[in-house]
Coordinates of N, CA, C and O in Angstrom, one line a residue:
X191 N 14.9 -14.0 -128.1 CA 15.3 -12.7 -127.8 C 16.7 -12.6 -127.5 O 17.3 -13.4 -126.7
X192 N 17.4 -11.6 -128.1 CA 18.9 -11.4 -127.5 C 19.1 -10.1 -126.7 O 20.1 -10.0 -126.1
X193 N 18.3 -9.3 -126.8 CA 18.3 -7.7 -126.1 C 16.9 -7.1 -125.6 O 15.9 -7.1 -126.3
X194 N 16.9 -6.8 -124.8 CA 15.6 -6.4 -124.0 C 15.8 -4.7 -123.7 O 16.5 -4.5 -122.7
X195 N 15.1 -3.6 -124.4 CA 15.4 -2.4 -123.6 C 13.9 -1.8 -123.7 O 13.2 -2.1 -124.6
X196 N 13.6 -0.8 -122.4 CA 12.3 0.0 -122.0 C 12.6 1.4 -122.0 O 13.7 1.7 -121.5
X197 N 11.9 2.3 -122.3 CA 11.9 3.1 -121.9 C 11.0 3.8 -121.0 O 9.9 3.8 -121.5
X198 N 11.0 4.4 -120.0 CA 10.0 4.6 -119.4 C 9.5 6.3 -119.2 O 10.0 7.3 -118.7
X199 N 8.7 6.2 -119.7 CA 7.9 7.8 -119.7 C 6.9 8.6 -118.9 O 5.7 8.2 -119.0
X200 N 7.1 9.7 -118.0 CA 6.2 10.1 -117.4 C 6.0 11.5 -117.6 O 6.9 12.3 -117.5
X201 N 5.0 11.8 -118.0 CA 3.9 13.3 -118.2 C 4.7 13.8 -119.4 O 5.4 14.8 -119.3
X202 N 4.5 12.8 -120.7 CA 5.1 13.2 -121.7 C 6.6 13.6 -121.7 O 6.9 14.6 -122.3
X203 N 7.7 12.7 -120.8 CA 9.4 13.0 -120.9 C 9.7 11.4 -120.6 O 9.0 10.5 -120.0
X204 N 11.1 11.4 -121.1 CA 11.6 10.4 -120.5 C 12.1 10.7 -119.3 O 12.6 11.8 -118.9
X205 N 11.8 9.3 -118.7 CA 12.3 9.9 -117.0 C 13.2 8.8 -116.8 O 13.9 8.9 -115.8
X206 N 13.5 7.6 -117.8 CA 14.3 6.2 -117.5 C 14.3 5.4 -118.4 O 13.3 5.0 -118.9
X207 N 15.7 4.7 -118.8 CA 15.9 3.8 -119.8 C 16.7 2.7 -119.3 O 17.7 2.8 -118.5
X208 N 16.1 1.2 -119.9 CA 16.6 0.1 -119.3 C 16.9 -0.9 -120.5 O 16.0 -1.2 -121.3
X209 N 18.2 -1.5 -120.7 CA 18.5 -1.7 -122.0 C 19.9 -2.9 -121.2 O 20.8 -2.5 -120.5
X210 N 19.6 -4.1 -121.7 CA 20.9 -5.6 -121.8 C 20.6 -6.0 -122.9 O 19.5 -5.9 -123.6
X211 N 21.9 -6.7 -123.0 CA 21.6 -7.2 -124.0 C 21.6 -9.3 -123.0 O 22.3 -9.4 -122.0
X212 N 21.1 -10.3 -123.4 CA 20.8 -11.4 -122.9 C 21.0 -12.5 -123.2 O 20.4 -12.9 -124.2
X213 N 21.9 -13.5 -122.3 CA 22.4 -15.1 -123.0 C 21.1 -15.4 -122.5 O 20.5 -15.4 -121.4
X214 N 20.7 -16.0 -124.2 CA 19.6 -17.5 -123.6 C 20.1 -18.6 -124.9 O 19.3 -19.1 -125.7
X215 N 21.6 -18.7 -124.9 CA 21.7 -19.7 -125.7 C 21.6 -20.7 -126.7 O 21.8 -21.9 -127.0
X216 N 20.9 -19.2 -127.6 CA 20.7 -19.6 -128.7 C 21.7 -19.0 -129.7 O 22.5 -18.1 -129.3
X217 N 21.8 -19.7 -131.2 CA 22.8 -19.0 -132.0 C 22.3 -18.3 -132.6 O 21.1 -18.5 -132.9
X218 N 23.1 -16.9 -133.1 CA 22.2 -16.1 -133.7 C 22.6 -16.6 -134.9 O 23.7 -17.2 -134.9
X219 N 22.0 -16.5 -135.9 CA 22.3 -16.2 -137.4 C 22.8 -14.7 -138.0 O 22.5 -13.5 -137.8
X220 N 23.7 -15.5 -139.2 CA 24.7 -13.7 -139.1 C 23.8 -13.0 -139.7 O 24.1 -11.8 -139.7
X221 N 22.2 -13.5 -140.7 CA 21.8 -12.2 -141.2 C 21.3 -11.8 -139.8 O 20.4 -11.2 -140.4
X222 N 21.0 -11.7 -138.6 CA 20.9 -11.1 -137.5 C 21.7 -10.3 -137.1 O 21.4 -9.2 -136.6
X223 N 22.8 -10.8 -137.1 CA 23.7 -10.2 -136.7 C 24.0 -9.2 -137.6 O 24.4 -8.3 -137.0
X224 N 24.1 -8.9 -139.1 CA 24.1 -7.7 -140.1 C 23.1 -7.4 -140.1 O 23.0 -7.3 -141.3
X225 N 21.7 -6.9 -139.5 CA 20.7 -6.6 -139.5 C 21.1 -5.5 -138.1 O 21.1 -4.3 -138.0
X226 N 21.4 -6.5 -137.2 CA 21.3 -5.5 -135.7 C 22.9 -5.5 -135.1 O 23.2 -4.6 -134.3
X227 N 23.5 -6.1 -135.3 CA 25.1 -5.7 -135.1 C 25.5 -6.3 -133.7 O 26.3 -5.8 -132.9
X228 N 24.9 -7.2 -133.4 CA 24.7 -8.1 -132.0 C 25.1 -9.8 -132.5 O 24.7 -10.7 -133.2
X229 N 26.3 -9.5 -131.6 CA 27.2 -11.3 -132.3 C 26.9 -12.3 -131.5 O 26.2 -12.0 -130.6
X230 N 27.2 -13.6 -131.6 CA 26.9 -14.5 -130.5 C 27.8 -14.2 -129.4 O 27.6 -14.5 -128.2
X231 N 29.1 -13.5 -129.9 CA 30.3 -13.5 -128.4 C 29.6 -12.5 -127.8 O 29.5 -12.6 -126.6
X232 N 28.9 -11.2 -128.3 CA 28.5 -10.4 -127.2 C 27.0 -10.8 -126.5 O 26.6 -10.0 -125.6
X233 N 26.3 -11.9 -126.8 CA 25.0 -12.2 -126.2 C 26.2 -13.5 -125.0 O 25.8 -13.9 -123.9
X234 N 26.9 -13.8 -125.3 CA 27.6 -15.2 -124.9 C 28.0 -14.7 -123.3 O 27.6 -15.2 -122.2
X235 N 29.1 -13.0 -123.7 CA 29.4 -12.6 -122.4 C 28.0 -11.9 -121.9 O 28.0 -12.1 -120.7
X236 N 27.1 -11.4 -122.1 CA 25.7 -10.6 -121.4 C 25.1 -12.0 -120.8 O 25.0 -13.2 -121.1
X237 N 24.7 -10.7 -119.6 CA 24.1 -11.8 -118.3 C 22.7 -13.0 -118.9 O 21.9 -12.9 -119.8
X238 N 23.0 -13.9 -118.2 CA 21.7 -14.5 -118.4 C 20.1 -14.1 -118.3 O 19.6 -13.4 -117.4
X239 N 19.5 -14.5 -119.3 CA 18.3 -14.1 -119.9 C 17.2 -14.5 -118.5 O 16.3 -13.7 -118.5
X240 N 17.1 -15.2 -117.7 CA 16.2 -15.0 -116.7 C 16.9 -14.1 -115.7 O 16.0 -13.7 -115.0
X241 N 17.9 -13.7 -115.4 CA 18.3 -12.2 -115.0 C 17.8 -10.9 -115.0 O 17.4 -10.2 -114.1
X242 N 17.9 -10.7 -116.3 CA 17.4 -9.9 -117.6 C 16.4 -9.6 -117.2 O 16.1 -8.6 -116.4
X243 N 15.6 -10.5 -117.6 CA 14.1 -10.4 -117.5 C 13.1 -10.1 -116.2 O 12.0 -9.7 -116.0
X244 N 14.3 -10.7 -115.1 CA 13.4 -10.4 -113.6 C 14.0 -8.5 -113.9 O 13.2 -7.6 -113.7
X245 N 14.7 -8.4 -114.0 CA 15.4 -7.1 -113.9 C 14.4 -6.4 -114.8 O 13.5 -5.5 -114.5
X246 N 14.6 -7.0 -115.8 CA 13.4 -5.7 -117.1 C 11.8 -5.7 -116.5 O 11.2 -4.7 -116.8
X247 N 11.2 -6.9 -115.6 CA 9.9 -6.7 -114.9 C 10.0 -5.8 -113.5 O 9.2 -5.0 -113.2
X248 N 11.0 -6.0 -112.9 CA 11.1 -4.8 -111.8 C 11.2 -3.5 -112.5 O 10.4 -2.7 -112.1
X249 N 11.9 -3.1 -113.2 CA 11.9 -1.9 -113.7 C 10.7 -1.2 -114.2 O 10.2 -0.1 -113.9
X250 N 10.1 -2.4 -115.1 CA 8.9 -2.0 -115.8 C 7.2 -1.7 -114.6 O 6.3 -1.0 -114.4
X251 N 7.8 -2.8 -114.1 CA 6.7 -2.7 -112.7 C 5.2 -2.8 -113.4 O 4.9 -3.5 -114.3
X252 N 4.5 -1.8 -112.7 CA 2.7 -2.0 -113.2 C 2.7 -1.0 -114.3 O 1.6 -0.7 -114.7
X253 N 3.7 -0.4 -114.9 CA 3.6 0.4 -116.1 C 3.1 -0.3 -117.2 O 3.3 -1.4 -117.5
X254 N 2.0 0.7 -118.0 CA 1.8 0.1 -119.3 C 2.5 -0.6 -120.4 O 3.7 -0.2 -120.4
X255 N 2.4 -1.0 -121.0 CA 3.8 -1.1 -122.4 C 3.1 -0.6 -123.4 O 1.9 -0.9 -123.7
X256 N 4.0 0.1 -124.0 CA 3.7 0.1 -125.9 C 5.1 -0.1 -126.3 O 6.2 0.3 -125.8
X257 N 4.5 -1.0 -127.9 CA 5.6 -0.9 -128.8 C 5.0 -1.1 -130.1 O 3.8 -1.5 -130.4
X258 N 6.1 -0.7 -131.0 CA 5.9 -0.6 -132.2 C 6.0 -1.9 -132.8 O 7.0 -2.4 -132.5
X259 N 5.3 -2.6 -133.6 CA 4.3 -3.9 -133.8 C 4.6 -4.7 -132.3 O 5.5 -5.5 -132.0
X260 N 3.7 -4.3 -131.7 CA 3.2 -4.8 -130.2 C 3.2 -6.2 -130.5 O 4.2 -6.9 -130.1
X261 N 2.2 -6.8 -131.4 CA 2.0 -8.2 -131.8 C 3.3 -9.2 -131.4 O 3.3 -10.2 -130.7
X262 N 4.6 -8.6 -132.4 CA 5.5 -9.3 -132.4 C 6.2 -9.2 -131.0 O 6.5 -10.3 -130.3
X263 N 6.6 -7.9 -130.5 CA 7.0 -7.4 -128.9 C 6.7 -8.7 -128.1 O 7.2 -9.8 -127.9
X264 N 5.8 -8.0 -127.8 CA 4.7 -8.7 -126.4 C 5.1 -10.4 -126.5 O 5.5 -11.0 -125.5
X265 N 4.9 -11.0 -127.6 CA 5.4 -12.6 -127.6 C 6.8 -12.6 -127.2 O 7.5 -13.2 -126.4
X266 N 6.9 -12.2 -127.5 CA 9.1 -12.0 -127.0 C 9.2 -11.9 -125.4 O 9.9 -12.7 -124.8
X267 N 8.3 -10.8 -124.8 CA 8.2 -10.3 -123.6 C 7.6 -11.3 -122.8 O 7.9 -11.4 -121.7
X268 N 6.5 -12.2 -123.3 CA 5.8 -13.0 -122.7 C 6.7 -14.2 -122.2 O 7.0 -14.6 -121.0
X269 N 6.9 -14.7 -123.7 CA 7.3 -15.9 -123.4 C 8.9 -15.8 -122.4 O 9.0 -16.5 -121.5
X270 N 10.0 -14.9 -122.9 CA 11.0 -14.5 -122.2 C 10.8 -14.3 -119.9 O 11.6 -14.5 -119.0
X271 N 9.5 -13.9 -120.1 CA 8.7 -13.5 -118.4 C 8.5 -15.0 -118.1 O 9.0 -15.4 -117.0
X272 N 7.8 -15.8 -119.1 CA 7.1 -17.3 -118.4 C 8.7 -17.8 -118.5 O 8.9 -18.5 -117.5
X273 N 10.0 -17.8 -119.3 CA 10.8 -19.0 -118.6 C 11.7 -18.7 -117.6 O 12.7 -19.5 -117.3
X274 N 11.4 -17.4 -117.0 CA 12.0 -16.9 -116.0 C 10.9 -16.7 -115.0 O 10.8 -15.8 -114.2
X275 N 9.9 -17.8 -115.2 CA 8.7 -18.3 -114.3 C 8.0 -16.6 -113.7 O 7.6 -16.6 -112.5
X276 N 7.9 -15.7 -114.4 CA 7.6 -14.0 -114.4 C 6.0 -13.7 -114.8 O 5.8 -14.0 -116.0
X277 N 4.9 -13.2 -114.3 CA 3.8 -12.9 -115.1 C 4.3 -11.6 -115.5 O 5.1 -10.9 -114.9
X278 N 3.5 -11.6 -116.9 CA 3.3 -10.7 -118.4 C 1.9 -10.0 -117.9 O 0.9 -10.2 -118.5
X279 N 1.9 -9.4 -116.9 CA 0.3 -9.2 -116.9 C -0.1 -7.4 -117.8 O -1.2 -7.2 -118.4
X280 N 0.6 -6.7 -117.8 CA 0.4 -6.0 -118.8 C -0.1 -6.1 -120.7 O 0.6 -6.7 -121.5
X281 N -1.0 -5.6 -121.0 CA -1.6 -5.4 -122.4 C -0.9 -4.5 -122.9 O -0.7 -3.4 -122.2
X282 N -0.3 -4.7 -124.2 CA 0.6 -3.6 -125.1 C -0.4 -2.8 -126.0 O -1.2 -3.3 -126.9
X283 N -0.1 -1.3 -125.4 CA -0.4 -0.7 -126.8 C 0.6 -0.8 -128.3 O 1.7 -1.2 -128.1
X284 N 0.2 -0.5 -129.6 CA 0.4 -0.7 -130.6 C 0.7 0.8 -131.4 O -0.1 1.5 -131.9
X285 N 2.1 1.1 -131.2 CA 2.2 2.2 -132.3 C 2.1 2.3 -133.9 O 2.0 3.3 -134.5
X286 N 2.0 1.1 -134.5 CA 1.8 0.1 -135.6 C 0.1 0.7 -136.4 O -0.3 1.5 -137.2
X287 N -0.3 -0.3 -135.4 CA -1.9 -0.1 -135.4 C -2.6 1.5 -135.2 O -3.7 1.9 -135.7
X288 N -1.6 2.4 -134.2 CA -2.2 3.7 -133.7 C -1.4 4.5 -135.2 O -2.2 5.0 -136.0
X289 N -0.3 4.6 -135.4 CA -0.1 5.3 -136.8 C -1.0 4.9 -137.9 O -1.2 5.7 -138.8
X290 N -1.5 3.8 -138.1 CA -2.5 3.2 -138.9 C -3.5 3.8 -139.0 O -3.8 4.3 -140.1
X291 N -4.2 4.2 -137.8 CA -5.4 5.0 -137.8 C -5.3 6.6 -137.9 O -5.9 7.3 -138.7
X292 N -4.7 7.1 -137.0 CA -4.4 8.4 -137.3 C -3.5 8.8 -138.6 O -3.7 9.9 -139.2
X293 N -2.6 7.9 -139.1 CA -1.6 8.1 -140.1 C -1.9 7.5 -141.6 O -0.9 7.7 -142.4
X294 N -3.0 7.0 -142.0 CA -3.4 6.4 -143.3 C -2.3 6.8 -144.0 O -1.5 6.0 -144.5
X295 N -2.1 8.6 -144.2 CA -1.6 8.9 -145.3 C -0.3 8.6 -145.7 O 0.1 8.8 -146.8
X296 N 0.7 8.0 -144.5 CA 2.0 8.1 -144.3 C 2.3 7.0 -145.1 O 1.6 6.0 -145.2
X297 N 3.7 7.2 -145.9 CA 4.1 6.6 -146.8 C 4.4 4.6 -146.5 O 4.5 3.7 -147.4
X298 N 4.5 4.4 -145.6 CA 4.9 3.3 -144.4 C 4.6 3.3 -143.3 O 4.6 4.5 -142.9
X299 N 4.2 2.2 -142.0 CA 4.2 2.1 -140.9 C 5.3 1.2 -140.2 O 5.2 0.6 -139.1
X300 N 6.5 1.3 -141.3 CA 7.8 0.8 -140.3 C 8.1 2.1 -139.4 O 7.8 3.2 -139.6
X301 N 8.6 1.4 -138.5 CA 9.5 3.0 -137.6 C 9.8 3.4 -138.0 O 9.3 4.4 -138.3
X302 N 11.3 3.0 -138.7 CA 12.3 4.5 -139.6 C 11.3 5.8 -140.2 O 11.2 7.1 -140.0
X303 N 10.4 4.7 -141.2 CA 10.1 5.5 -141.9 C 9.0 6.4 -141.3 O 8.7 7.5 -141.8
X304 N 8.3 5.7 -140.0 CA 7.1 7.2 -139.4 C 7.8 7.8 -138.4 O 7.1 8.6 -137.8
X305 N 9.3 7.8 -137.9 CA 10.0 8.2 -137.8 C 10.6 10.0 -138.4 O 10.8 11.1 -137.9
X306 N 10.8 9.5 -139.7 CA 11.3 10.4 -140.6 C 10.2 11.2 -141.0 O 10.0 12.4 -141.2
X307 N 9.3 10.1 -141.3 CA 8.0 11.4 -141.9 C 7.6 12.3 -140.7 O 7.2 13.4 -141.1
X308 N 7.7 12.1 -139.6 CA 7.3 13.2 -138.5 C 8.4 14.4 -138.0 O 8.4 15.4 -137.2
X309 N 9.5 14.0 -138.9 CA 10.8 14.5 -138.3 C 11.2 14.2 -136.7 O 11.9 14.9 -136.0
X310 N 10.9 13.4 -136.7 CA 11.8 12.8 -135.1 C 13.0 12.5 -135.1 O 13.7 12.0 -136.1
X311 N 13.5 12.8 -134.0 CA 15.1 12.1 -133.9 C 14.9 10.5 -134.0 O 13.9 9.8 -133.8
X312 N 16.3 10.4 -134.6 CA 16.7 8.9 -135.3 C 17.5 8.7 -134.1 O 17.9 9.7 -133.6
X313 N 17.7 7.3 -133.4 CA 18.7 7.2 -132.3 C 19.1 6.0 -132.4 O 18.3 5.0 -132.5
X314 N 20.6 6.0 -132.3 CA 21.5 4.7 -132.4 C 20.9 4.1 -133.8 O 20.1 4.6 -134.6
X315 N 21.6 2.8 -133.9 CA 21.6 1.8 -134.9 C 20.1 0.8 -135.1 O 19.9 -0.3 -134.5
X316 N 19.3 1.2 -135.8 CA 18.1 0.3 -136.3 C 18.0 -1.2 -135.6 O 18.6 -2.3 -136.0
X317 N 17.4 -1.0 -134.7 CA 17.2 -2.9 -135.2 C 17.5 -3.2 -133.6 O 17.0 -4.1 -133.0
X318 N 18.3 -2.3 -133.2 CA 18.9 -2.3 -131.7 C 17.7 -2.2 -130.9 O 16.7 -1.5 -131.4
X319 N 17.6 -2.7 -129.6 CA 16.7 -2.6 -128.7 C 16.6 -0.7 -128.3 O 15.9 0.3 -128.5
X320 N 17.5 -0.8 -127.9 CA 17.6 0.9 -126.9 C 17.2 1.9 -128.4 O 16.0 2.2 -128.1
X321 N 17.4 2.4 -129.3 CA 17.2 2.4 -130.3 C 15.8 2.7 -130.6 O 15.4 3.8 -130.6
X322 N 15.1 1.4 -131.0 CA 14.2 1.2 -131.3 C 12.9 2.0 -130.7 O 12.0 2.8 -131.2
X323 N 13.5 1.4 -129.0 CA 12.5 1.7 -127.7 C 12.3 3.5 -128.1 O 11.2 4.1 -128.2
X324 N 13.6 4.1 -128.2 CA 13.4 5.4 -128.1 C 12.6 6.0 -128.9 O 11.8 6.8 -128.4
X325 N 12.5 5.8 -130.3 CA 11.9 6.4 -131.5 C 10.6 6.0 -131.3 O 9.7 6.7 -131.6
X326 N 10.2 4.6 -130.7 CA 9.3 4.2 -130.6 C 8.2 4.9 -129.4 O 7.0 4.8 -129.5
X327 N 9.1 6.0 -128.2 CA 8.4 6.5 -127.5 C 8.5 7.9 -128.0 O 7.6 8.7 -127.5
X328 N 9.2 8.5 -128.8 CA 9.1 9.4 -129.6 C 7.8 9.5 -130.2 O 7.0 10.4 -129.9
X329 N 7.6 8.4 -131.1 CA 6.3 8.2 -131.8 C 5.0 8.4 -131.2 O 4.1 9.2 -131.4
X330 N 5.1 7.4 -130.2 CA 4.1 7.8 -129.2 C 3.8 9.3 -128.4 O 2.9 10.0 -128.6
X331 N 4.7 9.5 -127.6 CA 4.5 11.3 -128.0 C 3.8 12.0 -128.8 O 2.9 12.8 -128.4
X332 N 4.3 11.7 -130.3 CA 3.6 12.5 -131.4 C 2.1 11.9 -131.6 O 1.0 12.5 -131.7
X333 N 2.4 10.9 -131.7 CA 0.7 10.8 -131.6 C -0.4 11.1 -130.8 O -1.5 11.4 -131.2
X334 N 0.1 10.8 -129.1 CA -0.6 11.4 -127.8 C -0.7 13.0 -127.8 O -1.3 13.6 -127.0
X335 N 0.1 13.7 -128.9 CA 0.0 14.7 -129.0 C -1.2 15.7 -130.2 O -1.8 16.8 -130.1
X336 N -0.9 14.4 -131.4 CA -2.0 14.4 -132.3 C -3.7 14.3 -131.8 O -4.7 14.9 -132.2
X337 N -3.5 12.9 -130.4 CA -4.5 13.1 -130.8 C -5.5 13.9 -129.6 O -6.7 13.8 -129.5
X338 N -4.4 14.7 -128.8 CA -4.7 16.2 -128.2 C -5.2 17.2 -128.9 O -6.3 17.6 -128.9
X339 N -4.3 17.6 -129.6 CA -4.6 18.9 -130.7 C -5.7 18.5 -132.0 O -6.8 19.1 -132.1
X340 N -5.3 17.5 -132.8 CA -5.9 17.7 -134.1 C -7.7 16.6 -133.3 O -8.9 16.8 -133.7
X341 N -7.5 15.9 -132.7 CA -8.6 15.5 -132.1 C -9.3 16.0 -131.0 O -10.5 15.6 -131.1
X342 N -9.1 16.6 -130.0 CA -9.7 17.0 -128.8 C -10.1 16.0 -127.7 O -11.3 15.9 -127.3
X343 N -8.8 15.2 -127.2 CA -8.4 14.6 -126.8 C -7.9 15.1 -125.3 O -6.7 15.4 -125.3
X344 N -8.3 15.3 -124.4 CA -7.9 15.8 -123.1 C -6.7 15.1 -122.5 O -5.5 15.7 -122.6
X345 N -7.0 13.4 -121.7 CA -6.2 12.8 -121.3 C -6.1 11.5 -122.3 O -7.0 10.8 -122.7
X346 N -5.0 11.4 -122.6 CA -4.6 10.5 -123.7 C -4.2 9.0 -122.5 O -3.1 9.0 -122.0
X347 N -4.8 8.2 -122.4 CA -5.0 6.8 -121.5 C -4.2 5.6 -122.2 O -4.4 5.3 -123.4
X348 N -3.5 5.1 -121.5 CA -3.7 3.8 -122.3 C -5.0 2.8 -122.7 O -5.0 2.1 -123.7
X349 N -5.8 3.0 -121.7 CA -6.8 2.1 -122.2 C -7.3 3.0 -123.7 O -7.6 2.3 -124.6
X350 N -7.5 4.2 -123.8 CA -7.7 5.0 -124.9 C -7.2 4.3 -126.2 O -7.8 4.0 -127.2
X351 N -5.7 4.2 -125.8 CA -4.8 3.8 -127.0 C -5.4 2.3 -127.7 O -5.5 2.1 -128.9
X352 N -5.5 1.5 -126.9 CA -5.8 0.5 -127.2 C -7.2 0.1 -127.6 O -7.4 -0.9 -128.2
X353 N -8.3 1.1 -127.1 CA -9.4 1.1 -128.1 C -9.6 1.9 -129.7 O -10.6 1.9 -130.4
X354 N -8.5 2.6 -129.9 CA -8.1 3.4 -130.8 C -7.6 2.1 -131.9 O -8.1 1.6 -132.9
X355 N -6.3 1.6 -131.2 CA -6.1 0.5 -131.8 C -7.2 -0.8 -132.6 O -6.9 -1.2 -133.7
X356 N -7.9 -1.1 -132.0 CA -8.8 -2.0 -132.0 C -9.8 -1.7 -133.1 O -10.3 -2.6 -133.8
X357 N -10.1 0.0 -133.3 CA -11.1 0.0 -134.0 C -10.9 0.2 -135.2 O -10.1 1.0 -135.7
X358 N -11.7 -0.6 -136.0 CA -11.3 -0.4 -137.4 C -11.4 1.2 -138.2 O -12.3 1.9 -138.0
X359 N -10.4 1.4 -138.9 CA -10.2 2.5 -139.5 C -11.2 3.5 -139.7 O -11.2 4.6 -139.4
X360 N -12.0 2.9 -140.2 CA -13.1 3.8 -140.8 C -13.6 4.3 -139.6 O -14.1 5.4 -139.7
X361 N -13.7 3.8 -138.4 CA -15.0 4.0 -137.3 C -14.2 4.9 -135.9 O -14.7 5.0 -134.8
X362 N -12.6 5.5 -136.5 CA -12.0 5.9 -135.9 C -12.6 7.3 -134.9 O -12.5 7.4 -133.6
X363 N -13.2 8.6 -136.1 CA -13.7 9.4 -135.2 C -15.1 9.0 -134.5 O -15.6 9.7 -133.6
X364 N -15.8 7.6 -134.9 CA -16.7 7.2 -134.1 C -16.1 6.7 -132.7 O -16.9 6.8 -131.7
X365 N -15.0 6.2 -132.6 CA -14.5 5.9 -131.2 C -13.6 7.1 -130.2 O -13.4 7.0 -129.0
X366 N -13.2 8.1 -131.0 CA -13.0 9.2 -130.7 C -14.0 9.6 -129.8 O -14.0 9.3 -128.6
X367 N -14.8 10.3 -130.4 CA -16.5 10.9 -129.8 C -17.2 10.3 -129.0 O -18.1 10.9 -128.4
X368 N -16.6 8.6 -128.8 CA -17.2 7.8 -127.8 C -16.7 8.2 -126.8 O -17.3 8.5 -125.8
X369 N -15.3 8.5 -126.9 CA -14.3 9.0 -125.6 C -14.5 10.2 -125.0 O -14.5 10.3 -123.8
X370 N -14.6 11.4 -126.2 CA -14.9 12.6 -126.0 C -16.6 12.8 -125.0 O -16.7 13.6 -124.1
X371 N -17.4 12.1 -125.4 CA -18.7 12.1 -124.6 C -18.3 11.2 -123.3 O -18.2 12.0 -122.3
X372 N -18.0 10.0 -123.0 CA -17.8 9.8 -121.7 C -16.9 10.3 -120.8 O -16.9 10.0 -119.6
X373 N -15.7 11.4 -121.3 CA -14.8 11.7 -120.7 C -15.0 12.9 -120.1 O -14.3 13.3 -119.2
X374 N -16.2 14.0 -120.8 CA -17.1 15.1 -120.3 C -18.1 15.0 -119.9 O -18.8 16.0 -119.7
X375 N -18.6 13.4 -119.4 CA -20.1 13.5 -119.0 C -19.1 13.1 -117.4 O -19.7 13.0 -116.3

């Protein structure tokens, strides 16, 4: 990992954004560096990466996480927590997996592109942490908002999201309805 940013969201707004970039001494490779625009001199001068990371766990605290391919995130986040001797005790939701199920029809499930098909703001340079984070909570918005309206969806949970996630496509309004009946009984 060379950049670590969160954003933090409450009652559908951003309320806080946390964003370094982190020496852990590794070299980057320049297609990295023409991909996200982050050199080895600017990870070289940025604070040390167990710094970082106690900093990015106090911030984040007992908040949930999501990100967009969570899969890949979360190993970054994990392993970056354990060598700054940190528990990961949070489960990531998946905007990946949740445009998957609500979004079949969308042309892609990269960011940019379910980005653009929703008309969301684009922010900063691709590939960048701070960036990323934002469109990524953008996304999430639109969908906690999808699946309010076009679903009947009251309180949109994390644990929700991540049984949403989980379920295979097809059986999506069956896990819906599972929600919808225990969340009115």
């Amino acid at each position: 990992a060379t950049e670590v940013a969160i954003v933090l969201l409450e009652g559908g707004q951003v309320v806080d954004r946390f964003q370094s970039l982190m020496k852990t001494g590794v070299w980057i490779p320049s297609f990295i560096t023409q991909l996200t625009g982050i050199t080895n001199a600017m990870v070289n001068a940025a604070p040390d990466a167990a710094q970082v990371m106690q900093d990015a766990a106090r911030f984040v605290g007992d908040a949930p996480m999501v990100a967009h391919n969570a899969s890949f995130d979360s190993k970054f986040w994990q392993a970056e927590l354990a060598l700054a001797g940190l528990p990961a005790p949070q489960p990531f939701a998946c905007t990946v997996l949740l445009s998957r199920r609500l979004y079949p029809e969308a042309p892609s499930h990269k960011l940019g592109t379910l980005v653009d098909y929703h008309g969301l703001p684009r922010t900063g340079q691709a590939h960048r942490a701070l960036a990323d984070a934002e469109m990524a909570a953008s996304l999430l918005l639109r969908l906690e908002g999808e699946l309010r309206t076009r679903h009947g969806v009251g309180e949109v949970s994390h644990a929700l999201l991540r049984k949403i996630q989980a379920a295979p496509k097809t059986q999506l309004e069956r896990c819906l309805a599972a929600h919808r009946e225990t969340a009115g009984a």
